[in-house]
Coordinates of C-alpha atoms in Angstrom, one line a residue:
M221 CA -28.2 -44.0 104.4
P222 CA -25.8 -45.6 101.9
T223 CA -27.0 -48.6 100.0
E224 CA -25.0 -51.8 99.5
D225 CA -24.5 -50.9 95.8
S226 CA -23.1 -47.5 96.8
R227 CA -20.7 -49.0 99.3
L228 CA -19.5 -51.5 96.7
K229 CA -19.0 -48.7 94.2
Q230 CA -17.0 -46.7 96.8
C231 CA -14.9 -49.8 97.6
L232 CA -14.2 -50.4 93.9
Q233 CA -13.2 -46.7 93.5
L234 CA -10.9 -46.9 96.4
I235 CA -9.3 -50.1 95.1
F236 CA -8.9 -48.5 91.7
V237 CA -7.1 -45.4 93.2
M238 CA -4.8 -47.7 95.3
V239 CA -3.8 -49.8 92.3
T240 CA -3.2 -46.7 90.2
M241 CA -1.0 -45.3 92.9
L242 CA 1.0 -48.5 92.9
C243 CA 1.6 -48.3 89.2
V244 CA 2.9 -44.7 89.3
P245 CA 6.6 -44.7 89.8
S246 CA 8.0 -42.8 92.8
N247 CA 10.4 -40.0 92.2
V248 CA 13.8 -41.7 91.5
V249 CA 16.7 -39.8 92.9
A250 CA 19.5 -42.3 92.1
G251 CA 21.1 -43.0 88.8
G252 CA 24.0 -44.1 86.7
A253 CA 25.9 -42.7 83.8
C254 CA 28.5 -43.7 81.2
V255 CA 30.7 -41.0 79.7
V256 CA 33.2 -41.7 76.8
A257 CA 36.3 -39.7 76.0
K258 CA 36.8 -39.3 72.2
A259 CA 39.5 -38.0 69.9
M260 CA 39.3 -37.9 66.1
G261 CA 36.2 -40.0 66.1
N262 CA 37.7 -42.7 68.1
S263 CA 36.7 -43.7 71.7
E264 CA 39.7 -43.5 74.0
A265 CA 38.2 -44.3 77.5
I266 CA 35.0 -44.8 79.3
E267 CA 33.9 -44.1 82.9
W268 CA 30.7 -45.1 84.6
V269 CA 29.4 -43.8 87.9
F270 CA 26.4 -44.5 90.1
S271 CA 25.1 -41.7 92.4
L272 CA 22.5 -41.8 95.1
E273 CA 21.8 -38.2 94.4
S274 CA 20.8 -38.3 90.8
A275 CA 21.6 -39.4 87.3
E276 CA 22.8 -35.9 86.5
T277 CA 25.2 -36.1 89.4
A278 CA 26.5 -39.4 88.1
L279 CA 27.0 -37.9 84.7
Q280 CA 29.0 -35.0 86.1
Q281 CA 31.1 -37.3 88.3
A282 CA 32.0 -39.6 85.4
G283 CA 33.0 -36.5 83.3
D284 CA 35.1 -35.3 86.2
K285 CA 36.9 -38.7 86.4
L286 CA 37.8 -38.5 82.7
R287 CA 39.0 -34.9 83.1
Q288 CA 41.2 -35.9 86.0
R289 CA 42.7 -38.6 83.8
G290 CA 43.7 -35.9 81.3
Y291 CA 40.9 -36.2 78.7
K292 CA 39.5 -33.0 77.2
Y293 CA 36.7 -34.2 75.0
F294 CA 34.1 -36.5 76.6
F295 CA 30.5 -37.1 75.9
P296 CA 27.6 -38.8 77.7
Q297 CA 26.8 -42.1 76.2
A298 CA 24.2 -43.6 78.5
V299 CA 22.3 -42.1 81.5
V300 CA 19.7 -43.9 83.5
E301 CA 17.5 -43.1 86.6
L302 CA 17.5 -46.4 88.5
Q303 CA 18.1 -46.9 92.1
H304 CA 19.4 -50.5 91.4
A305 CA 20.7 -51.7 88.1
Y306 CA 22.7 -54.3 86.3
V307 CA 25.5 -52.7 84.2
I308 CA 27.4 -54.0 81.2
I309 CA 30.1 -52.1 79.4
L310 CA 31.4 -53.4 76.1
R311 CA 34.5 -52.6 74.1
S312 CA 35.1 -53.4 70.5
D313 CA 38.4 -52.9 68.6
Y314 CA 37.8 -53.0 64.8
Q315 CA 38.6 -51.4 61.5
S316 CA 36.2 -48.8 60.0
S317 CA 35.0 -49.2 56.4
R318 CA 37.9 -46.9 55.4
G319 CA 40.5 -49.2 57.1
R320 CA 41.1 -47.1 60.2
D321 CA 41.6 -48.8 63.5
R322 CA 38.7 -47.9 65.8
T323 CA 37.7 -48.5 69.4
S324 CA 34.1 -48.1 70.5
Y325 CA 32.2 -48.7 73.7
G326 CA 28.7 -49.7 74.6
C327 CA 27.0 -49.1 77.9
G328 CA 23.9 -50.8 79.1
F329 CA 21.8 -50.6 82.2
S330 CA 18.8 -52.7 83.2
A331 CA 16.6 -53.0 86.3
V332 CA 15.9 -56.6 85.4
S333 CA 19.0 -58.6 84.5
Y334 CA 22.5 -58.8 83.0
D335 CA 21.1 -60.2 79.8
E336 CA 18.9 -57.1 79.3
A337 CA 21.9 -54.9 80.2
L338 CA 23.9 -56.7 77.6
W339 CA 21.3 -56.1 74.9
A340 CA 21.1 -52.4 75.9
A341 CA 24.9 -52.2 75.7
L342 CA 24.9 -53.7 72.2
K343 CA 22.2 -51.3 71.0
N344 CA 24.1 -48.5 72.6
L345 CA 27.4 -49.4 70.9
Q346 CA 25.7 -49.7 67.5
S347 CA 24.0 -46.3 67.9
Y348 CA 27.3 -44.6 68.5
A349 CA 29.4 -46.6 66.0
W350 CA 27.1 -46.8 63.0
G351 CA 29.3 -49.1 60.9
W352 CA 29.9 -51.5 63.7
K353 CA 28.4 -55.0 63.4
S354 CA 28.5 -57.3 66.4
D355 CA 28.8 -60.5 64.3
R356 CA 31.6 -59.0 62.2
E357 CA 33.7 -56.9 64.6
G358 CA 32.9 -58.7 67.9
Y359 CA 33.2 -57.2 71.4
K360 CA 34.3 -58.0 74.9
I361 CA 32.7 -57.3 78.2
V362 CA 35.0 -55.0 80.1
T363 CA 32.7 -54.3 83.1
K364 CA 29.9 -56.3 84.6
A365 CA 28.5 -54.7 87.7
R366 CA 25.5 -54.2 89.8
Y367 CA 24.5 -51.3 92.0

């Protein structure tokens, strides 16, 4: 016959298993993606897509949109597996250190807020445009969305 201590131990084990299961994320099937068309090191256009199927599907659909618009060279810039997200897309027009006019985009997703999506977009822009500085070149928000 189980003692009170063994019952308590079993209850605690069951609670531990239940809490652990709550902390493990479920398989996410939805996602978003940003794809940028480029030529000669300059960003020409950006597309972002959300797909209920998967982030990979969103990536392919964004590339297809750019291809339909006539762009040949496009590259993934941000991909996320989130069923719901805040999205910010930034654009910056500036001069490179060699005096060339440049356009760069930043794409940020967040499950929490627009502010976090903005920070993600700023980091994204800087990682793809190494010489770009937000305080010097500036930027404008071209897309603010939620899915």
